[in-house]
PDB file of C-alpha atoms in Angstrom:
ATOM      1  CA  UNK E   1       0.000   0.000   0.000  1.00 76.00           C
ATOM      2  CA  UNK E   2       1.163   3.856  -0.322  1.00 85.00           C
ATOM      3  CA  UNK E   3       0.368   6.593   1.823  1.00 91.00           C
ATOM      4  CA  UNK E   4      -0.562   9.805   0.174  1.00 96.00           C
ATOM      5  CA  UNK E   5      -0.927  13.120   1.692  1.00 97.00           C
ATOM      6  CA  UNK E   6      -1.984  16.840   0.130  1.00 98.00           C
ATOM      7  CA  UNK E   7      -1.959  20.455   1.211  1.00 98.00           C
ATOM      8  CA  UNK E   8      -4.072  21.837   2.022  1.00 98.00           C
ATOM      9  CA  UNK E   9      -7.144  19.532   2.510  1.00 97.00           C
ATOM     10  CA  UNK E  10      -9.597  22.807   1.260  1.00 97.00           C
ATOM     11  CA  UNK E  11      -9.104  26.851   0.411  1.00 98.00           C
ATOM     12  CA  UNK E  12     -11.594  29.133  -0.119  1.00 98.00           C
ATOM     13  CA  UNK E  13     -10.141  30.967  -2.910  1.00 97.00           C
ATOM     14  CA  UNK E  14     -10.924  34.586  -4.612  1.00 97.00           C
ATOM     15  CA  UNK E  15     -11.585  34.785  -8.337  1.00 97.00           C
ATOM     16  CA  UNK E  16      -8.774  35.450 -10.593  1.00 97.00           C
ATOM     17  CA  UNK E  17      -5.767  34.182  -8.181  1.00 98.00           C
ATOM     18  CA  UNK E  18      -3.964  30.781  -7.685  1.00 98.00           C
ATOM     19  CA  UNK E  19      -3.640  28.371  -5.709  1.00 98.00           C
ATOM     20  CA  UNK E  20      -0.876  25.294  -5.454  1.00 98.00           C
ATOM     21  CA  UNK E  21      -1.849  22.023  -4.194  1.00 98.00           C
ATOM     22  CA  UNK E  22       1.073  19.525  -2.723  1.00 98.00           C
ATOM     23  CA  UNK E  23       1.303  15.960  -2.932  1.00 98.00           C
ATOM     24  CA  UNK E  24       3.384  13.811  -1.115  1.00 98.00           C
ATOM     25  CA  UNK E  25       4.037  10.069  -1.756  1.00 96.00           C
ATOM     26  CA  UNK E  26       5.963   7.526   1.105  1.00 94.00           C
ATOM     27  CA  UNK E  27       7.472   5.939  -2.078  1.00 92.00           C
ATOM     28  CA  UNK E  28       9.290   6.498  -5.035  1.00 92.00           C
ATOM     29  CA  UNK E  29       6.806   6.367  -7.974  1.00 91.00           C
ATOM     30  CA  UNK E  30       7.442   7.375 -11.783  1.00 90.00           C
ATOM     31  CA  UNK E  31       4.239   8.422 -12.468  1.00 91.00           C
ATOM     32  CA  UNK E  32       1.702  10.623 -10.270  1.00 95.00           C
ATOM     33  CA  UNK E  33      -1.601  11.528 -11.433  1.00 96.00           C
ATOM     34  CA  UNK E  34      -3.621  14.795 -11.044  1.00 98.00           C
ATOM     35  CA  UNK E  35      -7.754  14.104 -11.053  1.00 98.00           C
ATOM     36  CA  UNK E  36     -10.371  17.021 -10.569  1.00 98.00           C
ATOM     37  CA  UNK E  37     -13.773  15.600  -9.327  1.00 98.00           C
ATOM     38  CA  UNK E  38     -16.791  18.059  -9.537  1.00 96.00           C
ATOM     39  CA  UNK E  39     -19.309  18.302  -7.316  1.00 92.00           C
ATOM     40  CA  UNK E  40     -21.417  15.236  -7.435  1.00 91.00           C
ATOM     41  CA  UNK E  41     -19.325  14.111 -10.465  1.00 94.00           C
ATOM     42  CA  UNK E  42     -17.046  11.242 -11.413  1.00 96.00           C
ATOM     43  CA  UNK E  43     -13.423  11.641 -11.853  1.00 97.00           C
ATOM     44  CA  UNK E  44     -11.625  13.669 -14.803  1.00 96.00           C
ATOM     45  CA  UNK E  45      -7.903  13.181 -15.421  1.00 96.00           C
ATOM     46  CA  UNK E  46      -6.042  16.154 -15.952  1.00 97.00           C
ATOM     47  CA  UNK E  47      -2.598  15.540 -15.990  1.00 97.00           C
ATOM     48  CA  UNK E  48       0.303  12.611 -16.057  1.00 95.00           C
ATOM     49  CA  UNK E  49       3.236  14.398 -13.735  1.00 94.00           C
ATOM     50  CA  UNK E  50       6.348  12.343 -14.615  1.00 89.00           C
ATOM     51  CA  UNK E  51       9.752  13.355 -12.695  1.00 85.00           C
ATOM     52  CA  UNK E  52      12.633  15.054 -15.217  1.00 81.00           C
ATOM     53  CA  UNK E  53       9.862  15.695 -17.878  1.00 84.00           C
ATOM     54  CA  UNK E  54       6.874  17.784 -18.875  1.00 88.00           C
ATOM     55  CA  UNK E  55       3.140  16.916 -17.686  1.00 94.00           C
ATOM     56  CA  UNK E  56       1.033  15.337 -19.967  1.00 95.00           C
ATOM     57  CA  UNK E  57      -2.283  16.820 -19.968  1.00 97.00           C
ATOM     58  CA  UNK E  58      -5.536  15.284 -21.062  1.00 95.00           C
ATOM     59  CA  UNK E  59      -7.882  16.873 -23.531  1.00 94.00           C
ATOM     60  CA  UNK E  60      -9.298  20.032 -22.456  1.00 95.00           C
ATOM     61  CA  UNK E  61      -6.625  20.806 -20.034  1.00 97.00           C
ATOM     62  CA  UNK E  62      -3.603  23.324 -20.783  1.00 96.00           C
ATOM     63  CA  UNK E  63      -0.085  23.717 -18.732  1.00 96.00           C
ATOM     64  CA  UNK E  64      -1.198  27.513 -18.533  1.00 97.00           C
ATOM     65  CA  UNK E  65      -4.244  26.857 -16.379  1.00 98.00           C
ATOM     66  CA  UNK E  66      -3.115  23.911 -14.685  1.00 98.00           C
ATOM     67  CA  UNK E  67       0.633  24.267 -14.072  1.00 97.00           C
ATOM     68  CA  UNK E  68       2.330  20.981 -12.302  1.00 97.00           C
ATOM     69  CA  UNK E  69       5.801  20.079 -10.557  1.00 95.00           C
ATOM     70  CA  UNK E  70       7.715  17.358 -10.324  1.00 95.00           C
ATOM     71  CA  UNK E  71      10.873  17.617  -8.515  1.00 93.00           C
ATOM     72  CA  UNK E  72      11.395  14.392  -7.387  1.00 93.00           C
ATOM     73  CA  UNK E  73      10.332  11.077  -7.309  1.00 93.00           C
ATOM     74  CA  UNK E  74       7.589  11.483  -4.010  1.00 95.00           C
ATOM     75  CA  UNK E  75       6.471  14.551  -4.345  1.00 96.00           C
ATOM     76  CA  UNK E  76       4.456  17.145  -7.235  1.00 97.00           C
ATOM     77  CA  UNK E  77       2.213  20.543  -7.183  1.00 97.00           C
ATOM     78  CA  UNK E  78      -0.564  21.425  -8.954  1.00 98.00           C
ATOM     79  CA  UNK E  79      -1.435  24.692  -9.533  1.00 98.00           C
ATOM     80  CA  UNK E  80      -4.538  25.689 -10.216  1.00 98.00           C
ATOM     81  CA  UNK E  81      -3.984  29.206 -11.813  1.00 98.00           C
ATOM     82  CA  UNK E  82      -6.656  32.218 -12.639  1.00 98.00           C
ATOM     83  CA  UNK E  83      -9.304  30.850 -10.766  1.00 98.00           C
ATOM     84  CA  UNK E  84     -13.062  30.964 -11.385  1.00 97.00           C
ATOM     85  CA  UNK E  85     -15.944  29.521  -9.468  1.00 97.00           C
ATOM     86  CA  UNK E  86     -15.901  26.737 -12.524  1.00 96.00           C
ATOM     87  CA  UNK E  87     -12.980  25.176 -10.983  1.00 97.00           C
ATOM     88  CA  UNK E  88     -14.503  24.455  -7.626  1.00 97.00           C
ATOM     89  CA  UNK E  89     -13.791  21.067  -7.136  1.00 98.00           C
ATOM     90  CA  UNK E  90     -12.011  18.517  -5.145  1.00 98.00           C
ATOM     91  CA  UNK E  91      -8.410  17.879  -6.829  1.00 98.00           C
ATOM     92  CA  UNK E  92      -7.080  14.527  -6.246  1.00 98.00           C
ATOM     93  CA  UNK E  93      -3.643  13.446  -6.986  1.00 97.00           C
ATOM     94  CA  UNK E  94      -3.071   9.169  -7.372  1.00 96.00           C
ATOM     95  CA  UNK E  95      -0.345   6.947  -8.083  1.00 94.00           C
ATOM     96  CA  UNK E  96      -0.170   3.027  -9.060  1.00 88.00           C
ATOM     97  CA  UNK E  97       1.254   0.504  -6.719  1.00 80.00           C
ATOM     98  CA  UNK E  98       3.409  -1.756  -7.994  1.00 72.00           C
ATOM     99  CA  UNK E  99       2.336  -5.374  -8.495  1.00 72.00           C
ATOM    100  CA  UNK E 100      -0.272  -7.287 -10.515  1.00 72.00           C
ATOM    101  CA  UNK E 101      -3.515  -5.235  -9.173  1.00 73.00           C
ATOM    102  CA  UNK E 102      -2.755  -1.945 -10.710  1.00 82.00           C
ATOM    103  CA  UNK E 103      -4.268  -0.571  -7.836  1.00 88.00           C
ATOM    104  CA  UNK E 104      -4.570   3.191  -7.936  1.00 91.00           C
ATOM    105  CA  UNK E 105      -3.985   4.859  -4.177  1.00 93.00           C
ATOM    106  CA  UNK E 106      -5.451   8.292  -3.927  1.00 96.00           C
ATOM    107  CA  UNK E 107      -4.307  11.235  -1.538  1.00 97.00           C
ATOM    108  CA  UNK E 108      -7.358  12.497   0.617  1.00 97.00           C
ATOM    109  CA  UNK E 109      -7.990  15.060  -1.874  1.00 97.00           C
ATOM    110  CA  UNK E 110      -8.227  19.385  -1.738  1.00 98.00           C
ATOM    111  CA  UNK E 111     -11.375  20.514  -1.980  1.00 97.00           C
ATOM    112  CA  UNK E 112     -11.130  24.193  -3.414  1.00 98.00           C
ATOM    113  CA  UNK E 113     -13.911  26.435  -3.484  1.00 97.00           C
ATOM    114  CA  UNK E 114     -13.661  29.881  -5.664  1.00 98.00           C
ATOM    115  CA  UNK E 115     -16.204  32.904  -4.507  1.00 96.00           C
TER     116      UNK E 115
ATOM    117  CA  UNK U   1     -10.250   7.445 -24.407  1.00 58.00           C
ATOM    118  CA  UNK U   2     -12.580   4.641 -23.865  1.00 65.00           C
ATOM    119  CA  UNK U   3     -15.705   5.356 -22.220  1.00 80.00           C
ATOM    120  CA  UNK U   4     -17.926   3.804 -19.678  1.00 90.00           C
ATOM    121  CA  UNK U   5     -21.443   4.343 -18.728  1.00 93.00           C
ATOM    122  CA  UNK U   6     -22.879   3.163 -14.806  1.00 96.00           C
ATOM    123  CA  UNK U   7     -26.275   2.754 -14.202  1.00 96.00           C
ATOM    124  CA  UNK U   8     -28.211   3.669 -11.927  1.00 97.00           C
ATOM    125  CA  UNK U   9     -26.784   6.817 -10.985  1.00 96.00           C
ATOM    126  CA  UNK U  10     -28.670   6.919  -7.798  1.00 97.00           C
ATOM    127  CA  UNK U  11     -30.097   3.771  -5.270  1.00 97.00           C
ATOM    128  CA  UNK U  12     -31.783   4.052  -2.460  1.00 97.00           C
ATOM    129  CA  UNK U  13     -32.238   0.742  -0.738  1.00 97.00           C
ATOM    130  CA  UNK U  14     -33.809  -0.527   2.539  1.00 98.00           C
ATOM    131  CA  UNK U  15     -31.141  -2.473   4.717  1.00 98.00           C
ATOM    132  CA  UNK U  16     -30.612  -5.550   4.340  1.00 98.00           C
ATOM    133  CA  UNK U  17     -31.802  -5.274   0.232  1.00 98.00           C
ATOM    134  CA  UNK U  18     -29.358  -6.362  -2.808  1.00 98.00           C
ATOM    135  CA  UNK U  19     -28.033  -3.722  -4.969  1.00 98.00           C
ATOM    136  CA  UNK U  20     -26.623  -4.104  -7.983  1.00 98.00           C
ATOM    137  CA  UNK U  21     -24.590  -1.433 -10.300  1.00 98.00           C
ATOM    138  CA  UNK U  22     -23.740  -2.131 -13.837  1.00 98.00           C
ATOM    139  CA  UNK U  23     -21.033  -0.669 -16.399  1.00 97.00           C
ATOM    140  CA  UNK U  24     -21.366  -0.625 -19.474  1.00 96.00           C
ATOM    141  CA  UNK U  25     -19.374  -0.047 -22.770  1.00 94.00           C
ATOM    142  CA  UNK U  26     -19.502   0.189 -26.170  1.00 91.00           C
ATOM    143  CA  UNK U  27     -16.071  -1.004 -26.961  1.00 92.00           C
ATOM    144  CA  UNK U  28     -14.388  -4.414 -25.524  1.00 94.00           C
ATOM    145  CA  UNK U  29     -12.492  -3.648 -22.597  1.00 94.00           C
ATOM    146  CA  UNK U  30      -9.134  -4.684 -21.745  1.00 94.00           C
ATOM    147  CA  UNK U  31      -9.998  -4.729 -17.814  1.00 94.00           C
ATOM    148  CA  UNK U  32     -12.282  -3.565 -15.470  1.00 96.00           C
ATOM    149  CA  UNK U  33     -11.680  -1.663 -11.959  1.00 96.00           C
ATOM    150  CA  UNK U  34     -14.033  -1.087  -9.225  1.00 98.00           C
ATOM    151  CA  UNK U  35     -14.044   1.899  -6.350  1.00 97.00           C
ATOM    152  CA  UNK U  36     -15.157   2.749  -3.874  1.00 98.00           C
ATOM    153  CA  UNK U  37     -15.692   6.854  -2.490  1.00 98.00           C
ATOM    154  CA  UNK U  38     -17.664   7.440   0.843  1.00 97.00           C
ATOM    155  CA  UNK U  39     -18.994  10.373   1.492  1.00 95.00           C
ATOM    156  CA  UNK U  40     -16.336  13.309   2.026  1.00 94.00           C
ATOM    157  CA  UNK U  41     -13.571  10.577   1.214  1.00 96.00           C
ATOM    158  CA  UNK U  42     -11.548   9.869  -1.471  1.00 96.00           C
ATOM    159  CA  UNK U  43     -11.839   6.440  -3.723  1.00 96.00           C
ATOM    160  CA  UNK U  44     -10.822   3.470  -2.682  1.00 96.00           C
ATOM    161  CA  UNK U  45      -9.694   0.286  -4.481  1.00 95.00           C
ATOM    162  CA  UNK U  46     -11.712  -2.774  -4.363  1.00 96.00           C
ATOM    163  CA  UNK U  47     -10.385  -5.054  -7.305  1.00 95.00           C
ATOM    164  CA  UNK U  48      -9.616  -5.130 -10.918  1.00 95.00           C
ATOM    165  CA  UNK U  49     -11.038  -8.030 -13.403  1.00 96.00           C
ATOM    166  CA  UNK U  50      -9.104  -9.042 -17.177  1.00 96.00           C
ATOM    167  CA  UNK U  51     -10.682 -12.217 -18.300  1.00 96.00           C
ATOM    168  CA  UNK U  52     -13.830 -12.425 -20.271  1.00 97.00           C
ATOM    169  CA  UNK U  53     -16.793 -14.139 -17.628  1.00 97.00           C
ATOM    170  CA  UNK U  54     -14.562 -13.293 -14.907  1.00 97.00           C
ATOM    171  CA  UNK U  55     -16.131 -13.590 -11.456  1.00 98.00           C
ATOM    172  CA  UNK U  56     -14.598 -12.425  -8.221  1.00 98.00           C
ATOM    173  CA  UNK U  57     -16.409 -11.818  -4.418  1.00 98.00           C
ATOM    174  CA  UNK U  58     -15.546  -9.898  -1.648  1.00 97.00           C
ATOM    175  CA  UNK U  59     -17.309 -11.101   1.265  1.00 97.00           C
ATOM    176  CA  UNK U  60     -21.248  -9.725   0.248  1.00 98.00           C
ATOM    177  CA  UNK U  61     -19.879  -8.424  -3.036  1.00 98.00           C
ATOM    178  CA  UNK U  62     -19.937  -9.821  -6.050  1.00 98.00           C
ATOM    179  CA  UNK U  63     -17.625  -8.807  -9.007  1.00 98.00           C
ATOM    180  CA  UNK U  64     -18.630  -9.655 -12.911  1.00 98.00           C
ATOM    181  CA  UNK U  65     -16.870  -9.341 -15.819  1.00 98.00           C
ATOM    182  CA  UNK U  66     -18.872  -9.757 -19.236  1.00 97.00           C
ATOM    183  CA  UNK U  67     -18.266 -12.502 -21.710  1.00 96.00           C
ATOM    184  CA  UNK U  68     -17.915  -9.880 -24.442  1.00 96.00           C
ATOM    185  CA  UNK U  69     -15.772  -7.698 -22.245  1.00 96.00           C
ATOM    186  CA  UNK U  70     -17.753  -4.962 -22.741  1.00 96.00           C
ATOM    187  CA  UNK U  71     -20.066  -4.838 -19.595  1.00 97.00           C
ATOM    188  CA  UNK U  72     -19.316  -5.406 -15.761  1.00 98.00           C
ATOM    189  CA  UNK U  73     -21.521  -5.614 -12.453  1.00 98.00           C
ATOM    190  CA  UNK U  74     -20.803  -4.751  -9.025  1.00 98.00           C
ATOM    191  CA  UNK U  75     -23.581  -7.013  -6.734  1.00 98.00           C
ATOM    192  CA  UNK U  76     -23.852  -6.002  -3.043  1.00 98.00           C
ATOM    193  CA  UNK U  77     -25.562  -9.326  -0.935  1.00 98.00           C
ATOM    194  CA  UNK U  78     -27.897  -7.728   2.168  1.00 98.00           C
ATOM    195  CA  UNK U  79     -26.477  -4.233   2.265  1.00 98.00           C
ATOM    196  CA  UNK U  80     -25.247  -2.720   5.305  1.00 98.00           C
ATOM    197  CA  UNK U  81     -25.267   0.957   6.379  1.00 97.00           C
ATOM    198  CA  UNK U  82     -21.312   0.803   5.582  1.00 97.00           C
ATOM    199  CA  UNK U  83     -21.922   0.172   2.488  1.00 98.00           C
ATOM    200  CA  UNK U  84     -22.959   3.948   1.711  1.00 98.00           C
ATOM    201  CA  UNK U  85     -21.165   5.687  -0.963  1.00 98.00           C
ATOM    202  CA  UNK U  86     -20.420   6.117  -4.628  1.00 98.00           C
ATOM    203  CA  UNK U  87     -19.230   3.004  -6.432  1.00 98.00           C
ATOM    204  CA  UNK U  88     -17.069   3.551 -10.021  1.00 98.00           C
ATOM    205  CA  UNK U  89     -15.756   1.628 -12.307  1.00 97.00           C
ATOM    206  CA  UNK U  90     -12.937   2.500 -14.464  1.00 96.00           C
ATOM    207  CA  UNK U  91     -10.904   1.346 -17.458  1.00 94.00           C
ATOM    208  CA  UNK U  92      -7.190   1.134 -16.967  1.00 92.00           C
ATOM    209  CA  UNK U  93      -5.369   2.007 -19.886  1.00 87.00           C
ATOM    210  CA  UNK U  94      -1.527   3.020 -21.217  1.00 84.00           C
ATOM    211  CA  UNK U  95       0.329   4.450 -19.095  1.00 85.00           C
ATOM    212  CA  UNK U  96      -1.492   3.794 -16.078  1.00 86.00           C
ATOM    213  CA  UNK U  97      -3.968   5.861 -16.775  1.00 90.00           C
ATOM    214  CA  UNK U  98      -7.685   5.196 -15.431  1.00 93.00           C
ATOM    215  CA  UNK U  99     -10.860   6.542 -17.108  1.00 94.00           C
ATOM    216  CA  UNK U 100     -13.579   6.613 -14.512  1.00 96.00           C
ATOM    217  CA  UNK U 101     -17.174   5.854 -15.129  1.00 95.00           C
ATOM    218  CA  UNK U 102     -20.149   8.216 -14.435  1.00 95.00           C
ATOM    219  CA  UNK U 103     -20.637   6.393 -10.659  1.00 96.00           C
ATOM    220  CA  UNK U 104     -23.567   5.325  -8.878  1.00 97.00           C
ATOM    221  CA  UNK U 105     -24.060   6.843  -5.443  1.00 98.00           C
ATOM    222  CA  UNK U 106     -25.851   4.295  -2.940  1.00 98.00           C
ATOM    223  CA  UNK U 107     -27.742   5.456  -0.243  1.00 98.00           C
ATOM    224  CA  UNK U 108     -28.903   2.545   2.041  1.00 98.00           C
ATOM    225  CA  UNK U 109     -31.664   3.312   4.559  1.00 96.00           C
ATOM    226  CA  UNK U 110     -31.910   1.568   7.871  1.00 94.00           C
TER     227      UNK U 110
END
């Protein structure tokens, strides 16, 4: 098993300004991955955060809005830039556990609100 | 991507009823995943399925995988009051990724 954490766990955030949301992993992973869930939604990828390279953002997502880290091999920021009430959400960053499950662990999430 | 469709997207059941959630796609699938989210909590895990007629259980639940590959079930036996929450399935693709199905939140009343 991993053990993800984030910061913070929720803002309450002003139109038009940013905010940067931490993950941290207990293990050395390759590949970290940033979801936004919407209220009462299902799960949207937006970004594959791989360490020594560019993101790799899904459709409808752009490095300009959405801005991500990856320093090292346990740890990545997303930034969630600009902000509108649209992006209120929980943001959820998840990596894969090695092994034959292909289990994805989530961190506890950040649950952003925009006024 | 592929896609994957859940119905229902809401139950209510009495304690102690069945429940039953059902994914659905219109592609074959390469595997299955199932989740778990409670309320204010983050998903959880439960178990992945790759063969065609694959069936798996987890104490009162009951894991399907269609013949086609293109369909999957999630069967709760006698729910409980823990078993409150959103279930999804999702399709794990290349690189790791995993595309999430629209959910179905489960409200058990006791």
């Amino acid at each position: 098993s991993a053990v993800i954490s984030q910061k913070p766990s929720r803002d309450i955030c002003q139109r038009g300004t940013s905010l940067t949301i931490q993950c941290q992993v207990d293990s050395q992973v390759t590949m970290m991955f940033w979801y936004r869930q919407q209220p009462g939604q299902s799960l949207t990828l937006i970004a594959t955060a791989n360490q020594g390279s560019e993101a790799t953002y899904e459709s409808g997502f752009v490095i300009d809005k959405f801005p991500i880290s990856r320093p090292n091999l346990t740890f990545s920021t997303l930034t969630v830039s600009n902000m509108s009430p649209e992006d209120s959400s929980i943001y959820l960053c998840s990596i894969e556990a090695g092994g034959r499950r292909n289990e994805q662990f989530f961190g506890p999430g950040t649950r952003l609100t925009v006024l | 991507g592929q896609q994957v469709m859940q119905i229902p997207q809401y139950q209510h059941v009495q304690e102690g009823e069945d429940f039953t959630t059902y994914c659905n796609s219109s592609t074959t699938l390469s595997n299955i995943q199932w989740y778990k989210q409670r309320p204010g909590g983050h998903p959880v895990f439960l178990i992945q399925l790759v063969k065609s007629g694959e069936v798996k259980k987890q104490k009162r639940l009951t894991f399907q995988f269609g013949e086609a590959k293109k369909n999957s079930s999630l069967h709760i036996t006698a729910t409980q009051t823990t078993d409150v929450g959103t279930y999804f399935c999702g399709v794990r693709g290349g690189y790791q990724k995993v595309t999430f199905g629209t959910g179905t939140k489960l409200q058990v009343i006791p």
